[in-house]
Structure formats: C-alpha cells, structure tokens
C-alpha cells in the first residue's frame, strides 16, 4: 500500500508562499510597507497589482467582497503554480545539486507570482472597463511585475526548496517503505536445496513414475 508521495520541498515552498500572502494580508504589515515603499508604489498608481496577492478574511476598506474573493483566488493560483513548478523539478531531477535546487525554488515563486499577476491584471481590467487592448496590457503588466516581485522575494522559497526527507531511506512524506525482499519462509530458514527424505533400512523404496523400482 502506498500513499500519495508529498516531497518536503514542495510542502515548504507552497507553505512559504501562503505565509507571504498571509503577511501581506495583515493591515499593519501592509500599512508599514506602503509607508516605506516609496518608488515601488508607482506602478500601483497606474493600476498594476501591488506585490504578491494578499490573503484576507474580510475586505480592506471599500474594496468589497468580490475583489476580496478575486485576491484570494490569486493566492490559490500563486501557491498552486509554485508548488507544481517545484514538484515537476523534483520529479524530473530528484538528485540535483544544491545550487540547482535553490534555483528551482527561486523560479517557483517567479512562476507563481507571474501567473497570479495575470489573473490580478485581468481583474483590474474588468474593474476599469478596459477594451480588448487594455485587457492584454493589464494582464501583461500583471505578469511582468508579478515576476519582478517573485524574483525579489524568491530567495525565501529558494531556501525552503532545500528541505529534504529525513531518515536513512529518505522515502518522503506520506510514502510507506516497501517490505523486505525475503518471504516469511526464507526469513526463518536458510535458503538452499532441500535434502532428500531418508528411507529406513528394509523398507521398499517408492516406485518411479513408470512403475519400476530401483
């Protein structure tokens, strides 16, 4: 019996993406960030989504519940794409060096933030009633600036990508180790040819298949 295998690096990367979204969803953190952000807030004045998508339970200010659900869905896109990117890397290259694993964790956040930025850009285009060209420009701007934010914060997921299974076998989380190769009969007895049965003296030997006796 085997349970679905979950690599610790995938759990660490997706968990860190969710943690970043939770931190950006806290009003004190967002207020402090916008107060000291400076030039990073300039693209937001043009309608480009700010930083990574925040995860909140209630709307911020007058944004409304629809915008809240769109931002929460962007968090789902962020974590899903980052986790799938890291999982695909581990499945294709399970025994790579530490620098390549660091790079995989870094690019996982870049890919997730870019995908979430596309969705957030489309939401902004819908809010401002942009035309077809506006939808394309907002989606492209969201992907570009999402990738930039992912590159700036990707060192966090790069470190998280170094998580490896523990134990001598390193079977991973959720994977049951396979049983030993020997059978119960071989475990208790020494392997080898079985000796021929001993026939007492004077007792007739059993006949052969053709009925003759030795």
Backbone as JSON, one array per atom type, in Angstrom:
{
  "sequence": "XXXXXXXXXXXXXXXXXXXXXXXXXXXXXXXXXXXXXXXXXXXXXXXXXXXXXXXXXXXXXXXXXXXXXXXXXXXXXXXXXXXXXXXXXXXXXXXXXXXXXXXXXXXXXXXXXXXXXXXXXXXXXXXXXXXXXXXXXXXXXXXXXXXXXXXXXXXXXXXXXXXXXXXXXXXXXXXXXXXXXXXXXXXXXXXXXXXXXXXXXXXXXXXXXXXXXX",
  "N": [[0.85, -1.2, 0.0], [0.59, 2.2, -0.91], [0.75, 5.55, -0.06], [-0.12, 8.81, -1.42], [2.76, 10.45, -2.54], [4.41, 13.15, -1.06], [6.65, 15.58, -1.49], [8.97, 17.0, 0.79], [10.15, 19.46, 0.05], [8.3, 20.58, -1.73], [6.12, 20.99, -0.04], [7.29, 22.86, 1.69], [7.84, 25.04, -0.01], [5.27, 25.78, -1.04], [4.0, 26.27, 1.37], [5.46, 28.47, 2.29], [4.85, 30.38, 0.35], [2.14, 30.71, 0.93], [2.4, 31.75, 3.5], [3.65, 34.23, 2.98], [1.57, 35.48, 1.6], [-0.31, 35.63, 3.64], [0.99, 37.38, 5.43], [1.1, 39.74, 3.89], [-1.56, 40.23, 3.85], [-2.18, 41.2, 6.33], [-3.23, 44.08, 7.96], [-1.54, 45.92, 9.52], [1.03, 45.2, 8.55], [0.78, 45.75, 5.8], [0.27, 48.49, 5.92], [2.66, 49.5, 7.04], [4.37, 48.73, 5.01], [3.5, 50.16, 2.74], [3.98, 52.71, 3.7], [6.74, 52.91, 3.77], [7.46, 52.14, 1.28], [7.89, 53.72, -1.05], [9.24, 54.16, -4.16], [8.31, 51.74, -5.16], [5.61, 51.81, -5.14], [4.75, 53.23, -7.28], [4.05, 51.87, -9.8], [1.6, 50.79, -8.95], [-0.06, 52.97, -8.81], [-0.75, 53.25, -11.43], [-2.42, 51.2, -11.88], [-1.32, 48.69, -11.78], [-1.07, 45.52, -10.19], [-0.19, 45.35, -6.73], [2.73, 44.11, -5.27], [2.76, 40.73, -4.01], [-0.22, 38.67, -4.18], [-2.48, 39.38, -1.54], [-3.75, 37.57, 1.3], [-6.78, 37.62, 2.79], [-9.43, 37.71, 5.25], [-11.55, 39.41, 5.44], [-12.86, 42.21, 3.59], [-10.7, 44.94, 2.59], [-11.04, 48.15, 3.52], [-13.07, 49.88, 1.25], [-13.14, 47.98, -0.74], [-14.72, 45.72, -1.22], [-16.5, 42.53, -1.35], [-16.33, 41.02, -3.68], [-13.91, 41.79, -4.9], [-12.25, 40.94, -2.86], [-12.57, 38.11, -2.97], [-11.49, 37.65, -5.47], [-8.8, 38.35, -5.05], [-8.12, 36.46, -3.13], [-8.41, 34.16, -4.66], [-6.3, 34.6, -6.39], [-4.2, 34.09, -4.67], [-4.48, 31.35, -4.39], [-3.82, 30.59, -7.02], [-1.16, 31.44, -7.04], [0.13, 29.79, -5.04], [-0.46, 27.24, -6.04], [0.73, 27.13, -8.62], [3.42, 27.62, -7.97], [3.93, 25.4, -6.29], [3.47, 23.25, -8.09], [5.43, 23.77, -9.98], [7.76, 23.34, -8.46], [7.37, 20.67, -7.76], [7.41, 19.4, -10.25], [10.06, 19.84, -10.98], [11.4, 18.3, -9.04], [10.5, 15.75, -9.69], [11.55, 15.36, -12.24], [14.28, 15.81, -11.89], [15.49, 14.37, -9.44], [17.83, 14.16, -7.91], [19.55, 16.48, -7.82], [22.08, 19.08, -7.6], [22.71, 21.33, -4.82], [22.81, 24.14, -5.63], [21.21, 24.07, -8.0], [18.81, 23.22, -6.99], [18.21, 25.36, -5.34], [17.86, 27.31, -7.31], [15.6, 26.28, -8.55], [13.66, 26.56, -6.54], [13.62, 29.34, -6.42], [12.74, 30.12, -9.0], [10.25, 28.97, -8.84], [8.65, 30.64, -7.24], [8.73, 32.89, -8.86], [7.35, 32.01, -11.16], [4.84, 31.39, -10.02], [4.06, 33.92, -8.99], [3.95, 35.41, -11.35], [1.88, 34.11, -12.75], [-0.25, 34.55, -10.98], [-0.24, 37.32, -11.18], [-1.17, 37.73, -13.78], [-3.87, 36.99, -13.54], [-4.71, 38.9, -11.62], [-4.25, 41.22, -13.07], [-6.18, 40.95, -15.08], [-8.48, 41.15, -13.55], [-8.27, 43.81, -12.69], [-8.5, 45.09, -15.18], [-11.12, 44.46, -15.74], [-12.41, 45.9, -13.74], [-11.92, 48.56, -14.44], [-13.19, 48.72, -16.82], [-11.82, 48.21, -19.27], [-10.83, 48.11, -22.75], [-10.36, 45.57, -25.36], [-7.56, 45.75, -25.97], [-6.7, 46.91, -23.61], [-7.23, 44.88, -21.74], [-5.3, 43.03, -22.52], [-2.94, 44.5, -22.05], [-3.06, 45.04, -19.27], [-3.01, 42.43, -18.27], [-0.47, 41.59, -19.18], [1.16, 43.47, -17.86], [0.59, 42.79, -15.22], [1.66, 40.19, -15.14], [4.37, 40.75, -15.65], [5.22, 42.51, -13.54], [4.51, 40.9, -11.42], [6.3, 38.78, -11.76], [8.65, 40.21, -11.29], [8.39, 40.89, -8.56], [8.33, 38.29, -7.58], [10.94, 37.5, -8.22], [12.34, 39.2, -6.53], [11.62, 38.33, -3.98], [12.15, 35.69, -4.14], [14.33, 34.41, -2.99], [13.59, 33.49, -0.55], [11.84, 31.29, -0.97], [13.71, 29.81, -2.3], [15.49, 29.01, -0.32], [13.7, 27.48, 1.18], [13.31, 25.41, -0.59], [15.36, 23.66, -0.18], [14.65, 21.75, 1.61], [14.64, 18.42, 2.63], [13.79, 14.86, 2.68], [13.77, 13.13, 5.83], [15.6, 10.6, 7.64], [17.1, 7.3, 7.12], [16.33, 6.07, 4.71], [15.06, 8.05, 3.3], [12.4, 8.26, 2.26], [10.4, 10.08, 1.88], [7.54, 12.23, 2.61], [4.52, 10.72, 3.54], [4.95, 8.36, 2.17], [5.08, 4.92, 2.26], [7.48, 2.66, 3.36], [8.83, 0.07, 1.3], [8.19, -3.5, 1.7], [10.57, -5.96, 3.04], [12.78, -7.93, 0.91], [12.82, -10.7, 1.36], [10.82, -13.65, 1.91], [8.35, -14.82, 4.38], [8.98, -17.52, 4.86], [11.6, -17.78, 3.99], [12.8, -16.12, 5.79], [12.97, -17.47, 8.22], [14.33, -19.83, 7.72], [17.28, -21.22, 6.35], [18.29, -20.48, 3.1], [18.47, -22.76, 0.33], [19.06, -26.0, -1.25], [16.65, -28.53, -0.58], [17.13, -31.43, 1.47], [17.07, -34.89, 0.43], [14.42, -37.17, 1.33], [14.92, -39.44, 4.04], [15.09, -42.93, 3.9], [14.11, -45.66, 5.86], [16.13, -48.63, 6.65], [15.41, -51.68, 4.96], [12.88, -51.02, 4.24], [10.75, -50.88, 1.46], [11.62, -49.06, -1.43], [10.04, -46.17, -2.88], [8.11, -46.51, -5.89], [9.09, -45.6, -9.31], [7.91, -43.22, -11.75], [7.1, -44.78, -13.93], [6.36, -47.12, -12.78], [8.38, -48.95, -12.17], [10.89, -50.15, -9.88], [13.79, -49.04, -8.07]],
  "CA": [[0.0, 0.0, 0.0], [1.37, 3.42, -0.99], [0.02, 6.8, -0.01], [0.45, 9.79, -2.36], [4.03, 10.99, -2.07], [4.5, 14.6, -0.98], [8.03, 15.93, -1.2], [9.07, 18.09, 1.77], [10.46, 20.73, -0.6], [7.06, 21.12, -2.27], [5.36, 21.5, 1.1], [7.95, 24.06, 2.21], [7.68, 26.15, -0.97], [3.88, 26.21, -1.05], [3.71, 26.85, 2.68], [6.06, 29.8, 2.38], [4.02, 31.27, -0.48], [0.93, 31.01, 1.7], [2.78, 32.62, 4.61], [3.85, 35.57, 2.44], [0.26, 36.04, 1.32], [-0.93, 35.96, 4.93], [1.64, 38.57, 5.96], [0.65, 40.89, 3.12], [-2.97, 40.46, 4.15], [-2.32, 41.87, 7.62], [-3.29, 45.54, 7.77], [-0.33, 46.62, 9.99], [2.15, 44.94, 7.64], [0.53, 46.49, 4.57], [0.42, 49.92, 6.2], [4.09, 49.78, 7.17], [5.02, 48.55, 3.72], [3.16, 51.29, 1.88], [4.57, 53.92, 4.24], [8.17, 52.92, 3.48], [7.68, 51.56, -0.04], [8.49, 54.7, -1.95], [9.12, 54.03, -5.62], [7.63, 50.51, -5.55], [4.17, 52.06, -5.22], [4.43, 53.97, -8.51], [3.23, 51.08, -10.74], [0.25, 50.59, -8.43], [-0.86, 54.14, -9.17], [-1.18, 53.07, -12.82], [-3.32, 50.06, -11.94], [-0.61, 47.41, -11.72], [-1.23, 44.92, -8.86], [0.91, 45.61, -5.8], [3.41, 42.99, -4.61], [2.1, 39.44, -4.19], [-1.63, 38.76, -3.75], [-2.67, 39.18, -0.09], [-4.82, 36.67, 1.73], [-7.56, 38.26, 3.86], [-10.73, 37.12, 5.56], [-12.55, 40.47, 5.26], [-12.37, 43.22, 2.62], [-9.92, 46.07, 3.08], [-11.67, 49.42, 3.16], [-14.27, 49.81, 0.42], [-12.87, 47.15, -1.91], [-15.86, 44.84, -1.46], [-16.29, 41.09, -1.25], [-15.93, 40.46, -4.98], [-12.47, 42.0, -5.05], [-11.59, 40.07, -1.89], [-12.55, 36.74, -3.48], [-10.54, 37.62, -6.6], [-7.46, 38.35, -4.5], [-7.9, 35.15, -2.51], [-8.18, 33.2, -5.74], [-4.94, 34.82, -6.87], [-3.33, 33.37, -3.74], [-4.56, 29.94, -4.78], [-3.02, 30.44, -8.24], [0.25, 31.58, -6.66], [0.64, 28.61, -4.34], [-0.59, 26.05, -6.88], [1.74, 27.16, -9.68], [4.73, 27.45, -7.35], [4.07, 24.02, -5.86], [3.59, 22.37, -9.25], [6.75, 24.01, -10.58], [8.75, 22.66, -7.63], [7.13, 19.22, -7.85], [7.89, 18.93, -11.55], [11.52, 19.83, -10.94], [11.86, 17.17, -8.24], [10.2, 14.51, -10.39], [12.46, 15.22, -13.38], [15.67, 15.81, -11.41], [15.39, 14.13, -7.99], [19.13, 14.17, -7.21], [20.36, 17.58, -8.35], [22.92, 19.76, -6.62], [22.05, 22.37, -4.04], [22.54, 25.35, -6.4], [20.1, 23.9, -8.93], [17.57, 23.17, -6.19], [17.95, 26.76, -4.96], [17.32, 27.99, -8.48], [14.24, 25.78, -8.78], [12.78, 27.23, -5.58], [13.53, 30.75, -6.8], [11.87, 30.24, -10.17], [8.89, 28.56, -8.48], [7.91, 31.84, -6.82], [8.6, 33.76, -10.03], [6.27, 31.48, -11.99], [3.58, 31.55, -9.31], [3.7, 35.34, -8.92], [3.58, 35.85, -12.69], [0.55, 33.57, -13.06], [-1.21, 35.31, -10.17], [-0.3, 38.67, -11.71], [-2.05, 37.73, -14.95], [-5.24, 37.0, -13.04], [-4.98, 40.19, -10.98], [-4.35, 42.22, -14.12], [-7.48, 40.81, -15.73], [-9.47, 41.69, -12.61], [-8.17, 45.27, -12.78], [-9.06, 45.49, -16.46], [-12.59, 44.38, -15.63], [-12.88, 46.97, -12.86], [-11.84, 49.86, -15.12], [-13.9, 48.6, -18.1], [-10.86, 48.39, -20.35], [-11.14, 47.44, -24.0], [-9.55, 44.37, -25.61], [-6.15, 46.05, -25.8], [-6.46, 47.14, -22.18], [-7.16, 43.58, -21.07], [-3.99, 42.45, -22.82], [-1.88, 45.28, -21.39], [-3.14, 44.81, -17.83], [-2.55, 41.06, -17.99], [0.97, 41.56, -19.38], [1.78, 44.23, -16.77], [0.48, 41.99, -14.0], [2.63, 39.1, -15.2], [5.72, 41.3, -15.56], [5.54, 42.99, -12.19], [4.45, 39.75, -10.53], [7.58, 38.08, -11.88], [9.67, 41.03, -10.62], [8.24, 40.67, -7.12], [8.77, 36.92, -7.31], [12.4, 37.46, -8.25], [12.86, 39.88, -5.36], [11.35, 37.54, -2.78], [12.37, 34.28, -4.42], [15.38, 33.78, -2.17], [12.94, 32.8, 0.57], [11.43, 29.96, -1.44], [14.91, 29.07, -2.67], [15.96, 28.35, 0.9], [12.72, 26.46, 1.53], [13.42, 24.29, -1.53], [16.41, 22.75, 0.26], [14.09, 20.75, 2.52], [14.77, 17.04, 2.13], [13.24, 13.86, 3.6], [14.63, 12.65, 6.91], [15.67, 9.16, 7.79], [18.11, 6.67, 6.28], [15.84, 5.74, 3.39], [14.56, 9.25, 2.63], [11.28, 7.84, 1.43], [9.5, 11.21, 1.64], [6.37, 12.31, 3.45], [3.36, 10.04, 3.01], [5.3, 7.16, 1.43], [5.36, 3.79, 3.14], [8.64, 1.93, 2.87], [8.45, -1.24, 0.76], [8.57, -4.61, 2.58], [11.84, -6.59, 2.68], [12.72, -8.82, -0.24], [12.66, -12.11, 1.72], [9.5, -14.11, 2.29], [8.36, -15.33, 5.76], [9.62, -18.82, 4.95], [13.03, -17.59, 3.85], [13.33, -15.41, 6.94], [13.24, -18.37, 9.33], [15.13, -20.97, 7.31], [18.39, -20.93, 5.46], [17.99, -20.81, 1.71], [19.32, -23.82, -0.21], [18.29, -27.17, -1.69], [16.12, -29.38, 0.48], [17.7, -32.78, 1.4], [16.14, -35.96, 0.06], [13.9, -37.89, 2.53], [15.68, -40.63, 4.44], [14.25, -44.13, 3.93], [14.69, -46.64, 6.81], [16.59, -49.89, 6.03], [14.42, -52.75, 4.85], [11.59, -50.53, 3.71], [10.85, -50.77, -0.01], [11.69, -47.7, -1.96], [8.84, -45.85, -3.69], [8.3, -46.75, -7.33], [9.21, -44.48, -10.2], [6.67, -42.84, -12.44], [6.69, -45.85, -14.83], [6.02, -48.31, -12.02], [9.53, -49.74, -11.8], [11.55, -49.83, -8.63], [15.24, -49.06, -8.23]],
  "C": [[0.88, 1.24, 0.0], [0.43, 4.62, -0.94], [0.63, 7.78, -1.0], [1.69, 10.44, -1.77], [4.02, 12.51, -2.14], [5.92, 14.95, -0.59], [8.08, 17.08, -0.2], [9.38, 19.44, 1.14], [9.21, 21.38, -1.19], [6.21, 21.7, -1.16], [5.96, 22.79, 1.63], [7.73, 25.26, 1.29], [6.25, 26.67, -0.96], [3.49, 26.83, 0.3], [4.28, 28.24, 2.84], [5.3, 30.8, 1.52], [2.74, 31.66, 0.25], [1.24, 31.93, 2.87], [3.01, 34.06, 4.13], [2.51, 36.24, 2.13], [-0.47, 36.43, 2.61], [-0.32, 37.23, 5.53], [1.19, 39.82, 5.22], [-0.82, 41.19, 3.34], [-3.21, 41.12, 5.49], [-2.27, 43.39, 7.42], [-2.07, 46.26, 8.33], [0.87, 46.42, 9.07], [1.97, 45.73, 6.35], [0.71, 47.99, 4.77], [1.89, 50.3, 6.32], [4.81, 49.67, 5.83], [4.74, 49.74, 2.79], [3.76, 52.6, 2.39], [6.05, 54.03, 3.91], [8.49, 52.38, 2.09], [8.35, 52.5, -1.01], [8.19, 54.41, -3.4], [8.37, 52.76, -6.04], [6.13, 50.71, -5.68], [3.77, 52.78, -6.5], [3.64, 53.12, -9.5], [1.81, 50.86, -10.26], [-0.65, 51.77, -8.73], [-1.39, 54.06, -10.59], [-2.11, 51.87, -12.98], [-2.65, 48.71, -11.91], [-0.78, 46.82, -10.32], [0.02, 45.1, -8.0], [1.43, 44.31, -5.2], [2.76, 41.66, -4.98], [0.65, 39.56, -3.73], [-1.76, 38.52, -2.25], [-3.84, 38.25, 0.19], [-5.51, 37.3, 2.94], [-8.87, 37.51, 4.06], [-11.86, 38.12, 5.37], [-11.99, 41.49, 4.28], [-11.61, 44.34, 3.33], [-10.56, 47.36, 2.59], [-12.96, 49.2, 2.39], [-14.08, 48.92, -0.81], [-14.01, 46.18, -2.22], [-15.47, 43.37, -1.44], [-15.86, 40.47, -2.57], [-14.43, 40.61, -5.2], [-11.7, 41.13, -4.06], [-11.48, 38.64, -2.4], [-11.59, 36.61, -4.65], [-9.1, 37.58, -6.09], [-7.15, 37.01, -3.81], [-7.7, 34.06, -3.55], [-6.8, 33.37, -6.34], [-3.92, 34.15, -5.96], [-3.32, 31.88, -4.06], [-3.73, 29.68, -6.04], [-1.53, 30.51, -7.91], [0.81, 30.32, -6.04], [0.58, 27.37, -5.22], [0.51, 26.01, -7.94], [3.13, 26.97, -9.1], [4.95, 26.01, -6.9], [4.23, 23.05, -7.01], [4.94, 22.54, -9.94], [7.83, 23.28, -9.78], [8.59, 21.15, -7.72], [7.64, 18.67, -9.17], [9.42, 18.87, -11.58], [12.03, 18.62, -10.17], [11.59, 15.84, -8.94], [11.17, 14.29, -11.56], [13.91, 15.11, -12.94], [15.68, 15.6, -9.9], [16.7, 14.27, -7.24], [20.03, 15.25, -7.78], [21.18, 18.2, -7.23], [22.13, 20.84, -5.9], [21.83, 23.66, -4.83], [21.36, 25.22, -7.37], [18.77, 23.79, -8.18], [17.2, 24.57, -5.7], [17.32, 27.52, -6.12], [15.89, 27.55, -8.77], [13.26, 26.43, -7.81], [12.58, 28.7, -5.91], [12.56, 30.93, -7.96], [10.44, 29.79, -9.88], [8.06, 29.76, -8.05], [7.74, 32.81, -7.99], [7.43, 33.31, -10.9], [4.91, 31.67, -11.32], [3.13, 33.0, -9.26], [3.3, 35.88, -10.29], [2.18, 35.36, -13.06], [-0.53, 34.3, -12.26], [-1.34, 36.74, -10.68], [-1.17, 38.78, -12.95], [-3.51, 37.8, -14.52], [-5.59, 38.34, -12.41], [-5.07, 41.31, -12.01], [-5.68, 42.16, -14.86], [-8.6, 41.36, -14.84], [-9.45, 43.22, -12.66], [-8.76, 45.78, -14.08], [-10.59, 45.44, -16.44], [-13.13, 45.52, -14.77], [-12.89, 48.33, -13.56], [-12.53, 49.83, -16.48], [-12.97, 48.86, -19.28], [-11.32, 47.65, -21.6], [-10.27, 46.22, -24.2], [-8.05, 44.61, -25.46], [-5.8, 46.3, -24.34], [-6.39, 45.85, -21.39], [-5.79, 42.95, -21.28], [-2.87, 43.17, -22.07], [-1.9, 45.06, -19.87], [-2.65, 43.42, -17.45], [-1.04, 40.96, -18.13], [1.7, 42.31, -18.27], [1.71, 43.46, -15.46], [1.47, 40.85, -13.98], [4.05, 39.61, -15.02], [6.08, 41.71, -14.14], [5.38, 41.88, -11.15], [5.74, 38.95, -10.55], [8.7, 38.86, -11.2], [9.59, 40.86, -9.11], [8.65, 39.25, -6.73], [10.27, 36.78, -7.31], [13.0, 38.13, -7.02], [12.69, 39.09, -4.07], [11.66, 36.06, -2.97], [13.45, 33.61, -3.61], [14.78, 33.06, -0.97], [12.49, 31.4, 0.16], [12.63, 29.14, -1.9], [15.48, 28.33, -1.46], [15.01, 27.24, 1.32], [12.83, 25.24, 0.64], [14.51, 23.3, -1.12], [15.91, 21.69, 1.23], [14.14, 19.38, 1.88], [14.16, 16.08, 3.13], [14.26, 13.47, 4.66], [14.62, 11.14, 6.95], [16.67, 8.56, 6.83], [17.64, 6.4, 4.87], [15.39, 6.94, 2.59], [13.42, 8.9, 1.69], [10.3, 8.95, 1.17], [8.28, 11.13, 2.53], [5.22, 11.58, 2.77], [3.67, 8.78, 2.23], [5.68, 6.07, 2.41], [6.5, 3.0, 2.54], [8.22, 0.56, 2.37], [8.89, -2.35, 1.71], [9.9, -5.2, 2.16], [11.65, -7.62, 1.58], [12.43, -10.27, 0.13], [11.22, -12.41, 2.08], [9.54, -14.61, 3.72], [9.06, -16.67, 5.88], [11.14, -18.68, 4.84], [13.63, -16.88, 5.05], [13.7, -16.36, 8.07], [14.13, -19.54, 8.99], [16.21, -20.51, 6.37], [18.05, -21.38, 4.05], [18.95, -21.88, 1.21], [18.48, -25.01, -0.62], [17.84, -28.01, -0.5], [16.72, -30.78, 0.35], [16.63, -33.81, 1.04], [15.65, -36.68, 1.32], [14.68, -39.17, 2.78], [14.73, -41.82, 4.58], [14.89, -45.14, 4.88], [15.13, -47.9, 6.08], [15.49, -50.93, 6.02], [13.11, -52.32, 4.29], [11.7, -50.37, 2.22], [10.83, -49.31, -0.44], [10.46, -47.42, -2.8], [9.11, -46.06, -5.16], [8.48, -45.45, -8.09], [7.9, -44.21, -10.89], [6.17, -43.95, -13.36], [6.34, -47.12, -14.13], [7.18, -49.17, -11.61], [10.11, -49.28, -10.49], [13.06, -49.84, -8.84], [15.86, -50.36, -7.74]]
}
